[in-house]
Coordinates of C-alpha atoms in Angstrom, one line a residue:
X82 CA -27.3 46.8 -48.7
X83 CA -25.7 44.9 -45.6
X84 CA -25.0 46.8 -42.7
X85 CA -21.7 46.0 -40.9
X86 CA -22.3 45.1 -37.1
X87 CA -18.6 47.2 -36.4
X88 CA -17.0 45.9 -33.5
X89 CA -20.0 43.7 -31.8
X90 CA -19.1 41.1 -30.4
X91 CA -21.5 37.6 -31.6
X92 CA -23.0 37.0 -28.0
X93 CA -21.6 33.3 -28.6
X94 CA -18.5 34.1 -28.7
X95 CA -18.5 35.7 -25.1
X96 CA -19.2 31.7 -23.8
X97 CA -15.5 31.2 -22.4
X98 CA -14.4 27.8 -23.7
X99 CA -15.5 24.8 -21.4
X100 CA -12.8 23.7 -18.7
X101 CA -12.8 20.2 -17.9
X102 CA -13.0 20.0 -13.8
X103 CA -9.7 19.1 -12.3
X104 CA -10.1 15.9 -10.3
X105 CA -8.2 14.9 -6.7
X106 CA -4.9 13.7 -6.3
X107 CA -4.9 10.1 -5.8
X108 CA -2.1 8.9 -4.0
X109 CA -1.4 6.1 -7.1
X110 CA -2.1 6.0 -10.9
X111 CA -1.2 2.4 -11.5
X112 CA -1.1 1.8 -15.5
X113 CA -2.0 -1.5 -16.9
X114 CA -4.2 -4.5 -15.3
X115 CA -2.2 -7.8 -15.7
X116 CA -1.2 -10.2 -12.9
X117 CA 1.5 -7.5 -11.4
X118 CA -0.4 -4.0 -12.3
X119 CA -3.4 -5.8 -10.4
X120 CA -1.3 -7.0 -7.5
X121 CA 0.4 -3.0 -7.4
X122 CA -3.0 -1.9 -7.5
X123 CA -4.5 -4.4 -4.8
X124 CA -1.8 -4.3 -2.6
X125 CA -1.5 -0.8 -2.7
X126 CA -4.9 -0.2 -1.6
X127 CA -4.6 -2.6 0.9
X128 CA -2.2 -0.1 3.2
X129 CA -4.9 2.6 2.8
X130 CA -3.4 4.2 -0.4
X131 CA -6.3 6.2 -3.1
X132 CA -5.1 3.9 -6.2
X133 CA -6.8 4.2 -9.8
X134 CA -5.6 1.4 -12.1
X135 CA -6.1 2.8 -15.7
X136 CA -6.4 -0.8 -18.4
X137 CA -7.2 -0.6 -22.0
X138 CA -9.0 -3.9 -22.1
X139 CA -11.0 -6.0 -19.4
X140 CA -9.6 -9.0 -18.7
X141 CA -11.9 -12.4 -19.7
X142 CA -13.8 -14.1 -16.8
X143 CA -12.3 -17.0 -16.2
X144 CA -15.1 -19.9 -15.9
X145 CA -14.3 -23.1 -14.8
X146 CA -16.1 -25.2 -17.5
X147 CA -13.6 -23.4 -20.3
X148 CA -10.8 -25.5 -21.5
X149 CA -7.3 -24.4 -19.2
X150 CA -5.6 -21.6 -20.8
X151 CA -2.2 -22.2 -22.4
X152 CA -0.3 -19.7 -20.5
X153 CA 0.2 -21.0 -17.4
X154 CA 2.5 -19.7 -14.7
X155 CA 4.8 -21.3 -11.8
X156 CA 4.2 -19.1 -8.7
X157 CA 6.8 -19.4 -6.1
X158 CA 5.9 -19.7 -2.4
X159 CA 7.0 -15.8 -2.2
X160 CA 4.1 -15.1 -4.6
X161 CA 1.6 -17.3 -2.8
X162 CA 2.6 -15.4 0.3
X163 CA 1.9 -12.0 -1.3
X164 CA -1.7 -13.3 -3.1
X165 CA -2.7 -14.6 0.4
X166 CA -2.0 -11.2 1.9
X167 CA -4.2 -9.5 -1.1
X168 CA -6.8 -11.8 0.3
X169 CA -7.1 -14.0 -2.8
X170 CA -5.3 -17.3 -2.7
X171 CA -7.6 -19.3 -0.9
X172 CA -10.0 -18.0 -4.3
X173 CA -7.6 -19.0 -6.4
X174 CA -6.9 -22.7 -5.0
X175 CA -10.6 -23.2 -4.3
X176 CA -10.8 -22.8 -8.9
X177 CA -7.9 -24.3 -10.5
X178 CA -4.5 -24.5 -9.4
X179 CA -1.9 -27.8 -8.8
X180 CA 0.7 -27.7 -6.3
X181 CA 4.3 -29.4 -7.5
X182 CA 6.3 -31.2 -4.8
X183 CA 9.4 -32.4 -6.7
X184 CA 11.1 -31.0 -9.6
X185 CA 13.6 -33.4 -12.2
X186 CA 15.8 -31.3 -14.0
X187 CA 18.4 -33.3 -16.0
X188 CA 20.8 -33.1 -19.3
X189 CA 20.1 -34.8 -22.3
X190 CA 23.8 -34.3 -23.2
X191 CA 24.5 -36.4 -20.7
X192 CA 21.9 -37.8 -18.3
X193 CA 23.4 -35.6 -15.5
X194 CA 20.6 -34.3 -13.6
X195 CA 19.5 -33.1 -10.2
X196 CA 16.3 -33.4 -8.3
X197 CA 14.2 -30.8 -5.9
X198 CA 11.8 -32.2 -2.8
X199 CA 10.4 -30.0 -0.9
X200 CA 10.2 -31.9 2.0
X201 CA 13.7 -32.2 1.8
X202 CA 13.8 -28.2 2.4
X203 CA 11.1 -28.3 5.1
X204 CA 8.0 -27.1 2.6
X205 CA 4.6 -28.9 2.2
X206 CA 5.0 -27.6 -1.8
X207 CA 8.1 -26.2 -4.1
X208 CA 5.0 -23.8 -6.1
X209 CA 2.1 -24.0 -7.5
X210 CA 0.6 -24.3 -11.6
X211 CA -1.6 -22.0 -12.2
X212 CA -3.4 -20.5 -15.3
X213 CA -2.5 -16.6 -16.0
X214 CA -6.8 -15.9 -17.4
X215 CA -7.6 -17.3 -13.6
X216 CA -5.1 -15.1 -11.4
X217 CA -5.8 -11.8 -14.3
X218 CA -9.9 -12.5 -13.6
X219 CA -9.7 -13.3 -10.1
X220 CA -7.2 -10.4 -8.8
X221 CA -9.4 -7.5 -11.5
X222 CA -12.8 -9.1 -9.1
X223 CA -11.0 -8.0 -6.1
X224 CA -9.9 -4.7 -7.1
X225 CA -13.5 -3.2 -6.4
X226 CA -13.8 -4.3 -3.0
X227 CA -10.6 -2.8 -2.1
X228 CA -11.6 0.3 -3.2
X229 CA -9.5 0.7 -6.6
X230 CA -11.2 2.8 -9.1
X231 CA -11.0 1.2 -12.6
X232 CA -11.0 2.8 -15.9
X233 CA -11.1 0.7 -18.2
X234 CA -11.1 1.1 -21.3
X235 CA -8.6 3.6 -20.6
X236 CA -5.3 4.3 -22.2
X237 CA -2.5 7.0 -21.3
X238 CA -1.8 9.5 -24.3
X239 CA 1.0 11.2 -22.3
X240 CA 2.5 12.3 -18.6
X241 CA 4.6 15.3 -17.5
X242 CA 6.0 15.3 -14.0
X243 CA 5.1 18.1 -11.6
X244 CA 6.8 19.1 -8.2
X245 CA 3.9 17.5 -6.1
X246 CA 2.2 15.3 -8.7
X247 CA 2.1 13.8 -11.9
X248 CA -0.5 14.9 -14.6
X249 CA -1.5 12.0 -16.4
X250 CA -3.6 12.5 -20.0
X251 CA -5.9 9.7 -21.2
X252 CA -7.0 9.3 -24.5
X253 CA -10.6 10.4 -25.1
X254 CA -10.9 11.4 -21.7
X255 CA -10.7 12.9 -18.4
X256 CA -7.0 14.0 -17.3
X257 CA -5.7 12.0 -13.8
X258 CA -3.2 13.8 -11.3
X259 CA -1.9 10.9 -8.7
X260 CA 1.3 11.6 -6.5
X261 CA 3.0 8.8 -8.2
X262 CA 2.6 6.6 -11.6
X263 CA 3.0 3.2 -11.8
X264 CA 3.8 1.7 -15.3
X265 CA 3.1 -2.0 -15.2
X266 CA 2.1 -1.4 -19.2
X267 CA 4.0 -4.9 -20.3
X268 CA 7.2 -5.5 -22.1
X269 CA 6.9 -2.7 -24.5
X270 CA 5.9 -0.1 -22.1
X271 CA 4.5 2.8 -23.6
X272 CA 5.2 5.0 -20.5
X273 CA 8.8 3.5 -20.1
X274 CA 9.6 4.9 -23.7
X275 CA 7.9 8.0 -22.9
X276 CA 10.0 8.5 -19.7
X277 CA 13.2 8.2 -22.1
X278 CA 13.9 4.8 -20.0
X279 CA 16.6 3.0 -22.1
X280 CA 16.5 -1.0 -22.1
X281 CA 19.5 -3.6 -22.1
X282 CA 18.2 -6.5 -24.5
X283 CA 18.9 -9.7 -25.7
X284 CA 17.2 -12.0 -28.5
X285 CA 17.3 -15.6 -27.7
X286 CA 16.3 -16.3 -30.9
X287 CA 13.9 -18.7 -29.9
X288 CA 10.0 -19.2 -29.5
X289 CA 8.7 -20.9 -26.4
X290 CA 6.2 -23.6 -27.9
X291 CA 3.0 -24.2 -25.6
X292 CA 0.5 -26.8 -25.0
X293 CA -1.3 -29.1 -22.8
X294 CA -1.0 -32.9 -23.2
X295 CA -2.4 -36.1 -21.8
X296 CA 1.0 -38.6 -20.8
X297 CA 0.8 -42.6 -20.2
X298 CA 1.5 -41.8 -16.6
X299 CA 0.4 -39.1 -14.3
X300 CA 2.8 -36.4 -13.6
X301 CA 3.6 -37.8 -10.2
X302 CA 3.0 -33.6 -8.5
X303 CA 6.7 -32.6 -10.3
X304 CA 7.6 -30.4 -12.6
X305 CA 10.4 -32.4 -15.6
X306 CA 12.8 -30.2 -17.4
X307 CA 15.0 -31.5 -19.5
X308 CA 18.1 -29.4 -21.6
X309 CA 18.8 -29.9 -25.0
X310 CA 21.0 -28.4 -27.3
X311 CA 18.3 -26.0 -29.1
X312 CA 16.5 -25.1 -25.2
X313 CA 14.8 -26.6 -22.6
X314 CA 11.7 -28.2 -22.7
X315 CA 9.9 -28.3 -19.5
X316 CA 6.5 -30.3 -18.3
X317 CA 4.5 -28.8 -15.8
X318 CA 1.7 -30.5 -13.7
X319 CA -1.8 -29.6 -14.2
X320 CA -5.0 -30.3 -12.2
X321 CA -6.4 -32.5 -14.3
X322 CA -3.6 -35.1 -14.3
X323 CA -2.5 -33.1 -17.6
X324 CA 0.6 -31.2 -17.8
X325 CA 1.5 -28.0 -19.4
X326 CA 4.6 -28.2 -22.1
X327 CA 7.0 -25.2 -22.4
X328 CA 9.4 -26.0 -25.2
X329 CA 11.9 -23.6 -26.2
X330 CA 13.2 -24.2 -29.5
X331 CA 15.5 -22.1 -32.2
X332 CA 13.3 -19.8 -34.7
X333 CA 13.2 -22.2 -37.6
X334 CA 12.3 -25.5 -35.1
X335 CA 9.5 -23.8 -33.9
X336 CA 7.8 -23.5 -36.8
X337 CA 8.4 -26.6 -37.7
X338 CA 6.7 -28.2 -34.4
X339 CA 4.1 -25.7 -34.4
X340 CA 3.1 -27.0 -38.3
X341 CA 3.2 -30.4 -37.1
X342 CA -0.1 -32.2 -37.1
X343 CA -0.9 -33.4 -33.8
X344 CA 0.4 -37.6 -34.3
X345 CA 4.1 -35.9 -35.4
X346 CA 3.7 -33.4 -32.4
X347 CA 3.1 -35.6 -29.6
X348 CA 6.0 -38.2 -31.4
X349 CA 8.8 -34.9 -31.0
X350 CA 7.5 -34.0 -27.6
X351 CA 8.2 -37.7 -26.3
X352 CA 11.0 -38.0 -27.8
X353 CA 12.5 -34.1 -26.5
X354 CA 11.4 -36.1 -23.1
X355 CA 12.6 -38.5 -23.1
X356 CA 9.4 -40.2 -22.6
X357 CA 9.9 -39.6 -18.9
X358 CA 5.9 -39.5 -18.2
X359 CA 4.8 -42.3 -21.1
X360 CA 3.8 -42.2 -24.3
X361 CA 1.9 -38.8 -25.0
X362 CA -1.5 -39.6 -25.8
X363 CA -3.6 -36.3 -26.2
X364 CA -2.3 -32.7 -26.9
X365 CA -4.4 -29.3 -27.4
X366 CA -3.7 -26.8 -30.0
X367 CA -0.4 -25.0 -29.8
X368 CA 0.5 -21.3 -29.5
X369 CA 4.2 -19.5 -29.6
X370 CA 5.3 -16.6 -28.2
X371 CA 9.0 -15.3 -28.8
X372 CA 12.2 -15.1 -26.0
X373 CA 14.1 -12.0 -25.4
X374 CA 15.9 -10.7 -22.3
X375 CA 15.3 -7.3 -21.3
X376 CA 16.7 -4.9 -18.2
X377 CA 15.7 -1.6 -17.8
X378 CA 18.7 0.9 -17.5
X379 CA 16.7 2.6 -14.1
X380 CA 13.3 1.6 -12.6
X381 CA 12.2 5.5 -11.9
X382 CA 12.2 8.8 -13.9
X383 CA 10.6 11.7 -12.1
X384 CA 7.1 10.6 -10.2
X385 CA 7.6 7.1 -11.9
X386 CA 8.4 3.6 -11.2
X387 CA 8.7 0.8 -13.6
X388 CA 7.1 -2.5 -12.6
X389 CA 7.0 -6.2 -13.5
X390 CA 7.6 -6.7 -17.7
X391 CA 7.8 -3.0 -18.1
X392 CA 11.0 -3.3 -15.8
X393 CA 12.4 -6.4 -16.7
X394 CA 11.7 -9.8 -19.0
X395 CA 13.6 -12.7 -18.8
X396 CA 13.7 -16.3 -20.4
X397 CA 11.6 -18.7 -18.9
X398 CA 13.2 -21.6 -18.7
X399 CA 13.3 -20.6 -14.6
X400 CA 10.3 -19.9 -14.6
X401 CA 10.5 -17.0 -12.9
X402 CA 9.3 -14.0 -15.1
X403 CA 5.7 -13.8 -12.8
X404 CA 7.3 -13.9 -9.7
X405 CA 10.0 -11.6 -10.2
X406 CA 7.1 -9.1 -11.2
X407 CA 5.7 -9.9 -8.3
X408 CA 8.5 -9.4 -5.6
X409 CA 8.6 -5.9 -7.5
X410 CA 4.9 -5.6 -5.8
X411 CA 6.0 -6.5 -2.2
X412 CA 9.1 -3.6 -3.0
X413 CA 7.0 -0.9 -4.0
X414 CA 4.5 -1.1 -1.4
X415 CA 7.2 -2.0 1.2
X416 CA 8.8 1.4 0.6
X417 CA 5.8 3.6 -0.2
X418 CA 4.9 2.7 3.4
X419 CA 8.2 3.6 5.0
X420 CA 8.1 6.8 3.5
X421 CA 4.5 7.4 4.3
X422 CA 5.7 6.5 8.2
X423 CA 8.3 9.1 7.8
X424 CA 6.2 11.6 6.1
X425 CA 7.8 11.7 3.3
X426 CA 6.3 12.7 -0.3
X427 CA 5.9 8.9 -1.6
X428 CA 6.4 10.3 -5.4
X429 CA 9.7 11.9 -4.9
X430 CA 13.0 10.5 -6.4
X431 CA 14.7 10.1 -2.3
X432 CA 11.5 7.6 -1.4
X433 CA 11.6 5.5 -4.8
X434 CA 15.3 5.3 -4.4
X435 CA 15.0 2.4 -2.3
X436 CA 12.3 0.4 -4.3
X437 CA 14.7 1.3 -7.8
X438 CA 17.9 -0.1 -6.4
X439 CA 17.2 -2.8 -4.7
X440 CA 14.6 -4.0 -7.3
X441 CA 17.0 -3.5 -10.3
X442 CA 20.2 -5.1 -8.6
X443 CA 17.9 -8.5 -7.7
X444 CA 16.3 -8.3 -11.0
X445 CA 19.7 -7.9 -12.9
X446 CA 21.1 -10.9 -10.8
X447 CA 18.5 -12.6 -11.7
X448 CA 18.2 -11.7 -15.3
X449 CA 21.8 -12.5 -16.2
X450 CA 22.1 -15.8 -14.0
X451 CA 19.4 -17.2 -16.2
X452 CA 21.1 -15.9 -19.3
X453 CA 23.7 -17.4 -18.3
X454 CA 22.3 -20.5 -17.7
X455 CA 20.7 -21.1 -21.5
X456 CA 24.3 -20.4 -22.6
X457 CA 25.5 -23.2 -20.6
X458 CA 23.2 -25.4 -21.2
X459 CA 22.9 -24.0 -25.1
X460 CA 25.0 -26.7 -27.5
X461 CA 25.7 -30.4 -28.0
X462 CA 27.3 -32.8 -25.8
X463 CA 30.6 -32.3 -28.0
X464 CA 31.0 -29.0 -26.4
X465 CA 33.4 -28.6 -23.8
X466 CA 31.0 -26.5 -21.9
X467 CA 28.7 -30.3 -21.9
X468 CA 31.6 -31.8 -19.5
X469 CA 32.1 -28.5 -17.1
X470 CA 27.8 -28.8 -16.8
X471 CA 27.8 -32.5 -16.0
X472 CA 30.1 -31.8 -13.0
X473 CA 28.4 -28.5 -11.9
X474 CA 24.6 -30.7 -12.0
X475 CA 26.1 -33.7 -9.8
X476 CA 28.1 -31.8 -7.7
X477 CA 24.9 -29.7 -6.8
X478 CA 22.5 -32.8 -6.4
X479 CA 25.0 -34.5 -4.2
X480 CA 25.3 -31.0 -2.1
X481 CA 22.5 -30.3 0.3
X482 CA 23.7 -26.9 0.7
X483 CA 23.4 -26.0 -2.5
X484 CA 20.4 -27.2 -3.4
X485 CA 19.2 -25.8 -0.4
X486 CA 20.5 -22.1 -1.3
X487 CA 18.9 -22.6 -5.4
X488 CA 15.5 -23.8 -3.7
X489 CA 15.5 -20.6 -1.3
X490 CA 16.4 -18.0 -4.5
X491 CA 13.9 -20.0 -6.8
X492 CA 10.8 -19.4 -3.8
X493 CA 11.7 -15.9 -3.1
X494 CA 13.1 -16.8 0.6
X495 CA 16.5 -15.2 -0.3
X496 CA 15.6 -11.7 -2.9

């Protein structure tokens, strides 16, 4: 016969349910490790701000006896101003990084073309090559030192926006409550879709081609870009007397080049050229990646900005993507500062204001004048669009001025 134990309570059940320890506010939740999050996180903890930077993957140690990695990036002199404040240029030059002096830019339509010096503009250097694995591996090293608390791997499940601070939730783990969140989580930003954060976009329609090659002749310190009707293909120096290619081509051509074997490769790329540096004599394998233009409607939702590719992506035949991101970095800490001075809450919508507007309206200038600069360089020499470019390049390489003003947008001298 069983006996009923009436209203007795099991003794296990009188265990109230395990609460996870609520953690302190840190001043800044920085979400995702690349070259810009990194820089956010570094230069943030630089000023004396608490700064966690939340990755879902470790970046790979960059070793200087591995063969140089295909993406590459031209930093600016802006960008080597803000890495040598973080305290990790002279790191970066002392690995693997080549300094460009000159820049040819010219029109296959019609051999109109226009040439950059930077001691023509008073600079020892117009930027600097260098590969994205080194900057990613030496800026994560850094973070430590400064202080930055890593998690990693780490990813955000969700966020909801308090009056004083943001509650962040990661997957698996610990929740993180910071005073402001930082979503530097790439071009398909997780958090910006999560914030309702609408996006302007454009498909070029194209794929951006990669490699390294060995030329005849060395690249002489300059960076070569020539237009042609389907994109621009652009040579950038390496440190080994190498240079990097960059060919944007239409959807189909891509494929094409990219299923060439490496004889019919280095052929094309001489010819797309111009054979400016020689015959090509060596190539590594090729990799693709596809171009799109992309704006974000705002940069800031409640407690949130939007930072580098999460903000804004643009077509590199500038190549300005990188530094873009990183002139976002130099915003964002600019203005957290002035509204720590004025004792301000950092997180709140009136101290991002600054950061968001200003940001957006240089991105956006930015964004569109390069759009607009594939459409008019888009199309065969039978275009009349061919004629009004041919007088626009001359008339800007025979104008100081105005080569002068390009150079100082291009280097971050005039945001």
């Amino acid at each position: 016969m069983s006996h009923s134990r009436g209203n007795e309570v099991d003794p296990a059940a009188r265990v109230p349910p395990r609460r996870r320890r609520r953690a302190a506010v840190v001043d800044v939740a920085v979400v995702g490790g690349g070259m810009v999050g990194a820089s956010a996180a570094l230069a943030l903890a630089r000023v004396g701000l608490s700064v966690t930077l939340v990755e879902a993957r470790e970046p790979r140690p960059w070793r200087a006896e591995d063969e140089v990695d295909l993406r590459v990036v031209a930093l600016a002199p802006s960008s080597a101003r803000l890495l040598n404040e973080l305290g990790v240029w002279n790191a970066i030059c002392a690995a693997r990084v080549q300094p460009y002096r000159h820049m040819h830019v010219w029109d296959a339509a019609n051999g109109a073309a226009i040439d950059f010096d930077a001691a023509d503009i008073g600079r020892q250097f117009l930027g600097w090559i260098a590969e994205n694995r080194l900057l990613q591996s030496i800026l994560w090293d850094a973070l430590t030192d400064a202080g930055v608390q890593r998690l990693c791997p780490a990813s955000v499940e969700g966020f909801v926006a308090g009056d004083d601070h943001v509650h962040v939730q990661l997957a698996g783990g610990d929740p993180l409550d910071a005073r402001l969140l930082v979503a530097a989580d790439g071009a398909a930003s997780p958090l910006r879709q999560q914030a309702g954060i609408a996006m302007r976009q454009r498909d070029y329609g194209q794929r951006a081609v990669v490699a390294h090659v060995a030329t005849e002749r060395c690249h002489q310190d300059t960076a070569w870009q020539r237009f042609l009707p389907g994109g621009p293909v652009a040579l950038l120096p390496l440190s080994d007397a190498r240079s990097s290619v960059v060919w944007s081509l239409p959807e189909a051509e891509a494929q094409r080049v990219l299923a060439l074997d490496d004889a019919g490769f280095m052929q094309a790329l001489g010819v797309a050229t111009d054979f400016c540096l020689g015959r090509v004599m060596a190539a590594t394998a090729r990799a693709a990646f596809p171009l799109r233009m992309q704006l974000a409607q705002v940069y800031q939702a409640d407690r949130l900005v939007l930072l580098g590719d999460a903000a804004h992506v643009v077509h590199p035949l500038a190549g300005q993507g990188v530094n873009l991101g990183l002139r976002d970095v130099v915003e964002l800490r600019d203005s957290l500062c002035a509204a720590q001075a004025a004792g301000r809450d950092m997180g709140a919508h009136t101290s991002l204001r600054r950061y968001a507007r200003r940001r957006r309206s240089a991105d956006t200038l930015d964004a569109w004048g390069i759009d607009m600069l594939d459409r008019l360089f888009s199309g065969s020499a039978a275009t009349p669009k061919a004629s009004v470019r041919e007088l626009g390049i001359r008339a800007c390489n025979d104008l100081d001025l105005i080569k002068r003003v390009l150079s100082d947008r291009a280097s971050g001298t005039v945001i």
